[in-house]
Each structure stands twice: as C-alpha cells, then as structure tokens.
Amino acid sequence: HGEYEVIDGARNLLNYCRPVCVFTWPACVARSKSLDTALKLLADFGADIITGADYVITSFVKQDNIPFDKYSTRGDYHWHKYESIGSFTDLVNEVVSIIKSYNDATILDVGCGDGLFTDKLSAFGIDNDIAGIEICKNKGVNCAYLSVMDVHKLNRYFDAVCLFDTLEHLHNQREVIDLLKIITNKIYILNPAPSGSPYHTREFTADNLTEWMKALGWRVILRKDFPLGKGSDKTLFAFKRLAEND
C-alpha cells in the first residue's frame, strides 16, 4: 500500500518485538539488488546487519531499555545470593571450575558488576556502573571504573574476556565484540535465556548467539547449559576467534 504505510507498520511492529531475519541463497546465485535495497531500509531503522558470501543476518537492538540500577538499590546482591547456598551457588562454582580448567593466566571481566565472578576467577574487572565498582573495591576486587568502549586504555592483552549476563544489556553489541578482538582471542559468555527484561536491549537464545558470534568471526569451543528453571536458565559459552583462513 505504499512505502510510507510499510514504514509506519514496521515502526509499530518494532515497539513490540525485536525481529531477527536471516536471508540465505545458493552460493552460485548473485545477491539481488532488491535485497540490497531492503537492507538499506532496515539499516535506516537501526538494524544490526551482518553479511557473508551467501547469507545476511539482520536484527534490532531495543533503544529504550531502562537504566540498570540494581547495584545502587540492592547492593552486593550477587554475593548474598551466592552465600545463601542454592542453585546460584552451584552455578557460580561450576562456571568458575570450567573456566579455570582452561588455565588462562589473565582474564578481563567486562561488566563485572559487584565483582563476585571477578573475585572467584582472580580476574580484573571493568564496569561503567559506579555503584558496582564501589562494591568491588570495598571487597578488595581488582577492578576499574571503565566503559568497555575504552578498553584500549588498559593497554593490555588478555588470555580471555568474560561477558557474564552482560551482552544483553549493551546497545552496541556487535561493536563491542569486534572491539574485543583487539585484546583477546577467547571470550566466555554466560548467556541468560530470553526473559523480556526491561533492562535488556537484545536477548539471544543459545542457538541464536552461536550463529551470531560465528558471523562475527568466532567459533564455539564450549557450550554448557544450566537448566535452572523459573525462567532463569543460562548457557556458558567459550568462543575462540577464527583465523583468517578458517
């Protein structure tokens, strides 16, 4: 019914969901001009677009998530949850055990929050939440008040980088993953099952995350599912950066 009606309909749709579209075609067939036109329109709407020789993945990042305020309102809640001895305690212990088995000498914990995982992994943490960093420092956790976009200021290379319950909070997810290639060739991601949290910009299922990271040049070397129930399921991934000839 006309371009403007389509645009208005798309805008209304994006108020309620964040669609992910995957386009594929036989390798022997050239990408059509109509697809390029469609991708330009999607980009104008703020789509994150990843292209390959015979595929295109587009997805949208929600721009209206509410600010994360849990550390300023709830304090060191991860520590209290861990000390209560339950499924979260088991999760933390198993995740830490798995990661330590890789014998990474230096680990950067991006979005370290109140520093529980940072402490257990003897890692260095960064976060741009000042309340979380203050908790970390009070607990003796090695950390700095720093945005991941300024990670180059650390002037260090790390054996691994952790993103634990962090990626889904970021507006610039693809940019962050690309930036981390400069400082590491391994990323651990603890990914929560989609919950529709107002704190999240874009959520991933475990399978979606695998394909998304692959398109950005990372391969899975570990996947461990944690079926915690009550909408709290998580998956631990270890991703290795692909060599240029892979």
Coordinates of C-alpha atoms in Angstrom, one line a residue:
H1 CA 0.0 0.0 0.0
G2 CA 2.9 2.4 -0.5
E3 CA 6.3 2.9 1.1
Y4 CA 5.1 5.1 3.9
E5 CA 2.5 2.7 5.1
V6 CA 5.1 -0.1 5.2
I7 CA 7.4 2.1 7.2
D8 CA 4.7 3.1 9.7
G9 CA 3.8 -0.6 10.1
A10 CA 7.4 -1.5 10.7
R11 CA 7.8 1.1 13.3
N12 CA 4.7 -0.1 15.1
L13 CA 6.0 -3.7 15.0
L14 CA 9.3 -2.7 16.5
N15 CA 7.5 -1.2 19.5
Y16 CA 6.6 -4.8 20.5
C17 CA 9.3 -7.1 19.3
R18 CA 12.9 -7.2 18.1
P19 CA 12.8 -9.4 15.0
V20 CA 15.8 -11.3 13.7
C21 CA 15.8 -12.1 9.9
V22 CA 18.1 -14.5 8.1
F23 CA 18.4 -14.4 4.3
T24 CA 20.3 -17.1 2.5
W25 CA 20.7 -18.1 -1.1
P26 CA 22.7 -20.6 -3.2
A27 CA 26.4 -19.7 -3.5
C28 CA 26.1 -19.7 -7.3
V29 CA 23.4 -17.0 -7.3
A30 CA 24.3 -13.4 -7.0
R31 CA 22.7 -11.2 -4.3
S32 CA 19.8 -9.3 -5.7
K33 CA 19.6 -5.5 -5.9
S34 CA 16.2 -5.7 -4.2
L35 CA 17.8 -7.4 -1.2
D36 CA 20.4 -4.6 -1.0
T37 CA 17.6 -2.0 -1.1
A38 CA 15.7 -3.9 1.7
L39 CA 18.9 -4.0 3.8
K40 CA 19.4 -0.2 3.4
L41 CA 15.9 0.3 4.6
L42 CA 16.5 -2.0 7.6
A43 CA 19.7 -0.1 8.4
D44 CA 17.8 3.1 8.4
F45 CA 15.6 1.6 11.1
G46 CA 18.7 0.8 13.2
A47 CA 19.2 -2.8 12.3
D48 CA 22.5 -4.6 13.0
I49 CA 23.4 -6.2 9.7
I50 CA 26.0 -9.0 9.3
T51 CA 26.7 -10.1 5.7
G52 CA 28.5 -13.1 4.3
A53 CA 29.1 -14.7 0.9
D54 CA 25.7 -16.4 0.9
Y55 CA 23.8 -15.0 3.9
V56 CA 22.6 -11.9 5.6
I57 CA 21.5 -11.7 9.3
T58 CA 19.6 -8.6 10.5
S59 CA 18.4 -7.9 14.0
F60 CA 17.3 -4.9 16.0
V61 CA 18.6 -3.5 19.3
K62 CA 16.0 -2.0 21.6
Q63 CA 16.9 1.5 22.4
D64 CA 14.5 2.2 25.3
N65 CA 15.6 -0.3 28.0
I66 CA 15.6 1.2 31.5
P67 CA 18.9 2.1 33.2
F68 CA 20.5 -0.7 35.2
D69 CA 20.2 0.4 38.9
K70 CA 20.4 -2.9 40.8
Y71 CA 23.7 -2.2 42.5
S72 CA 22.6 1.3 43.7
T73 CA 19.3 -0.1 45.0
R74 CA 20.2 -3.7 46.1
G75 CA 23.9 -3.5 46.8
D76 CA 26.1 -6.7 46.6
Y77 CA 23.1 -8.9 45.9
H78 CA 25.1 -11.5 43.9
W79 CA 27.3 -12.1 46.9
H80 CA 24.3 -12.6 49.2
K81 CA 22.7 -14.9 46.7
Y82 CA 25.9 -16.9 46.4
E83 CA 26.3 -17.2 50.2
S84 CA 22.7 -18.4 50.6
I85 CA 23.8 -21.8 49.2
G86 CA 21.4 -22.8 46.4
S87 CA 21.3 -23.3 42.7
F88 CA 23.0 -20.0 42.0
T89 CA 25.9 -21.1 44.3
D90 CA 26.2 -24.3 42.3
L91 CA 26.1 -22.3 39.0
V92 CA 28.9 -20.0 40.1
N93 CA 31.1 -22.8 41.3
E94 CA 30.7 -24.9 38.2
V95 CA 31.2 -21.9 35.8
V96 CA 34.4 -20.9 37.7
S97 CA 35.6 -24.5 37.7
I98 CA 35.1 -24.9 34.0
I99 CA 36.9 -21.6 33.2
K100 CA 39.8 -22.4 35.5
S101 CA 40.3 -25.7 33.7
Y102 CA 41.5 -23.6 30.6
N103 CA 44.4 -22.2 32.7
D104 CA 44.0 -18.6 31.4
A105 CA 46.7 -16.5 33.1
T106 CA 44.9 -13.2 32.6
I107 CA 41.2 -12.7 32.4
L108 CA 39.2 -9.5 31.9
D109 CA 35.6 -9.4 33.3
V110 CA 33.6 -6.9 31.3
G111 CA 30.5 -5.7 33.1
C112 CA 31.9 -7.1 36.4
G113 CA 29.0 -5.6 38.5
D114 CA 29.5 -6.3 42.2
G115 CA 32.6 -8.4 41.4
L116 CA 31.5 -11.9 42.5
F117 CA 32.7 -13.7 39.4
T118 CA 35.7 -11.4 39.1
D119 CA 36.8 -12.4 42.6
K120 CA 36.2 -16.1 42.1
L121 CA 38.2 -16.1 38.8
S122 CA 41.0 -13.8 40.2
A123 CA 40.2 -11.6 37.2
F124 CA 40.4 -7.9 36.5
G125 CA 37.0 -6.3 36.2
I126 CA 35.7 -3.2 34.5
D127 CA 32.2 -1.6 34.6
N128 CA 30.7 1.8 34.0
D129 CA 28.3 1.4 36.9
I130 CA 30.0 3.3 39.7
A131 CA 27.8 1.7 42.4
G132 CA 29.0 -1.7 41.3
I133 CA 32.7 -0.6 41.2
E134 CA 32.4 0.8 44.7
I135 CA 31.1 -2.6 46.0
C136 CA 34.0 -4.3 44.2
K137 CA 36.6 -2.1 45.8
N138 CA 35.1 -2.5 49.2
K139 CA 35.5 -6.2 48.8
G140 CA 39.1 -6.0 47.5
V141 CA 38.3 -7.0 43.9
N142 CA 40.8 -5.9 41.3
C143 CA 38.8 -3.5 39.1
A144 CA 38.4 -0.2 37.4
Y145 CA 35.6 2.2 36.6
L146 CA 35.8 2.0 32.8
S147 CA 33.5 1.5 29.8
V148 CA 34.2 -1.4 27.5
M149 CA 34.5 1.1 24.7
D150 CA 37.6 2.4 26.4
V151 CA 39.1 -1.0 27.0
H152 CA 42.2 0.0 24.9
K153 CA 43.2 2.4 27.7
L154 CA 44.2 -0.7 29.7
N155 CA 47.0 -1.2 27.2
R156 CA 46.9 -5.0 27.9
Y157 CA 46.2 -8.2 26.1
F158 CA 44.2 -10.8 28.0
D159 CA 44.1 -14.6 27.6
A160 CA 40.3 -14.4 27.9
V161 CA 37.5 -11.9 28.3
C162 CA 34.3 -12.7 30.3
L163 CA 30.8 -11.3 29.4
F164 CA 28.6 -12.7 32.2
D165 CA 25.0 -11.6 32.0
T166 CA 26.3 -8.5 30.2
L167 CA 25.9 -8.8 26.4
E168 CA 22.1 -8.5 26.6
H169 CA 22.4 -5.1 28.3
L170 CA 24.5 -3.5 25.6
H171 CA 23.2 -1.2 22.8
N172 CA 26.3 -1.7 20.7
Q173 CA 26.7 -5.4 20.9
R174 CA 28.4 -6.0 17.6
E175 CA 30.8 -3.1 18.1
V176 CA 31.8 -4.5 21.5
I177 CA 32.5 -8.0 20.2
D178 CA 34.6 -6.6 17.3
L179 CA 36.5 -4.4 19.8
L180 CA 37.4 -7.3 22.0
K181 CA 39.3 -8.9 19.0
I182 CA 42.0 -6.4 19.7
I183 CA 42.7 -7.6 23.3
T184 CA 41.9 -11.3 23.2
N185 CA 41.2 -14.4 21.1
K186 CA 38.9 -16.0 23.6
I187 CA 35.5 -14.9 25.0
Y188 CA 33.5 -16.6 27.7
I189 CA 29.8 -15.6 27.6
L190 CA 27.2 -16.5 30.2
N191 CA 24.0 -16.0 28.3
P192 CA 20.6 -15.9 30.1
A193 CA 17.6 -17.4 28.4
P194 CA 15.4 -14.6 26.9
S195 CA 13.1 -13.2 29.6
G196 CA 11.9 -9.9 28.2
S197 CA 13.7 -8.0 30.9
P198 CA 13.3 -4.2 30.6
Y199 CA 17.0 -3.9 31.4
H200 CA 17.9 -5.8 28.2
T201 CA 18.4 -4.3 24.8
R202 CA 18.5 -7.5 22.8
E203 CA 18.3 -11.1 24.1
F204 CA 19.7 -14.2 22.4
T205 CA 18.7 -17.8 22.6
A206 CA 21.7 -20.1 22.9
D207 CA 21.4 -21.2 19.2
N208 CA 20.9 -17.6 18.1
L209 CA 24.1 -16.5 19.9
T210 CA 26.1 -19.3 18.4
E211 CA 25.2 -18.2 14.9
W212 CA 25.6 -14.5 15.6
M213 CA 29.1 -15.0 17.0
K214 CA 30.0 -17.2 14.1
A215 CA 29.0 -14.5 11.7
L216 CA 31.3 -12.1 13.6
G217 CA 34.3 -14.4 13.3
W218 CA 34.1 -16.6 16.5
R219 CA 33.7 -20.4 16.8
V220 CA 32.2 -22.3 19.8
I221 CA 34.7 -24.4 21.7
L222 CA 32.5 -25.0 24.7
R223 CA 28.8 -24.9 25.4
K224 CA 27.3 -25.8 28.8
D225 CA 23.6 -25.5 29.5
F226 CA 22.4 -24.7 33.0
P227 CA 18.6 -25.5 33.3
L228 CA 17.9 -23.5 36.5
G229 CA 14.1 -23.3 35.9
K230 CA 11.7 -20.4 36.6
G231 CA 12.9 -18.5 33.6
S232 CA 16.5 -18.4 34.9
D233 CA 18.2 -20.9 32.5
K234 CA 21.7 -19.9 31.4
T235 CA 24.3 -21.2 28.9
L236 CA 28.0 -20.8 29.3
F237 CA 29.9 -20.5 26.1
A238 CA 33.6 -20.3 25.2
F239 CA 34.3 -18.7 21.8
K240 CA 37.6 -18.7 20.0
R241 CA 38.4 -16.1 17.4
L242 CA 38.6 -17.6 13.9
A243 CA 41.8 -17.4 12.0
E244 CA 41.5 -15.5 8.7
N245 CA 41.8 -18.7 6.7
D246 CA 39.2 -20.6 8.7

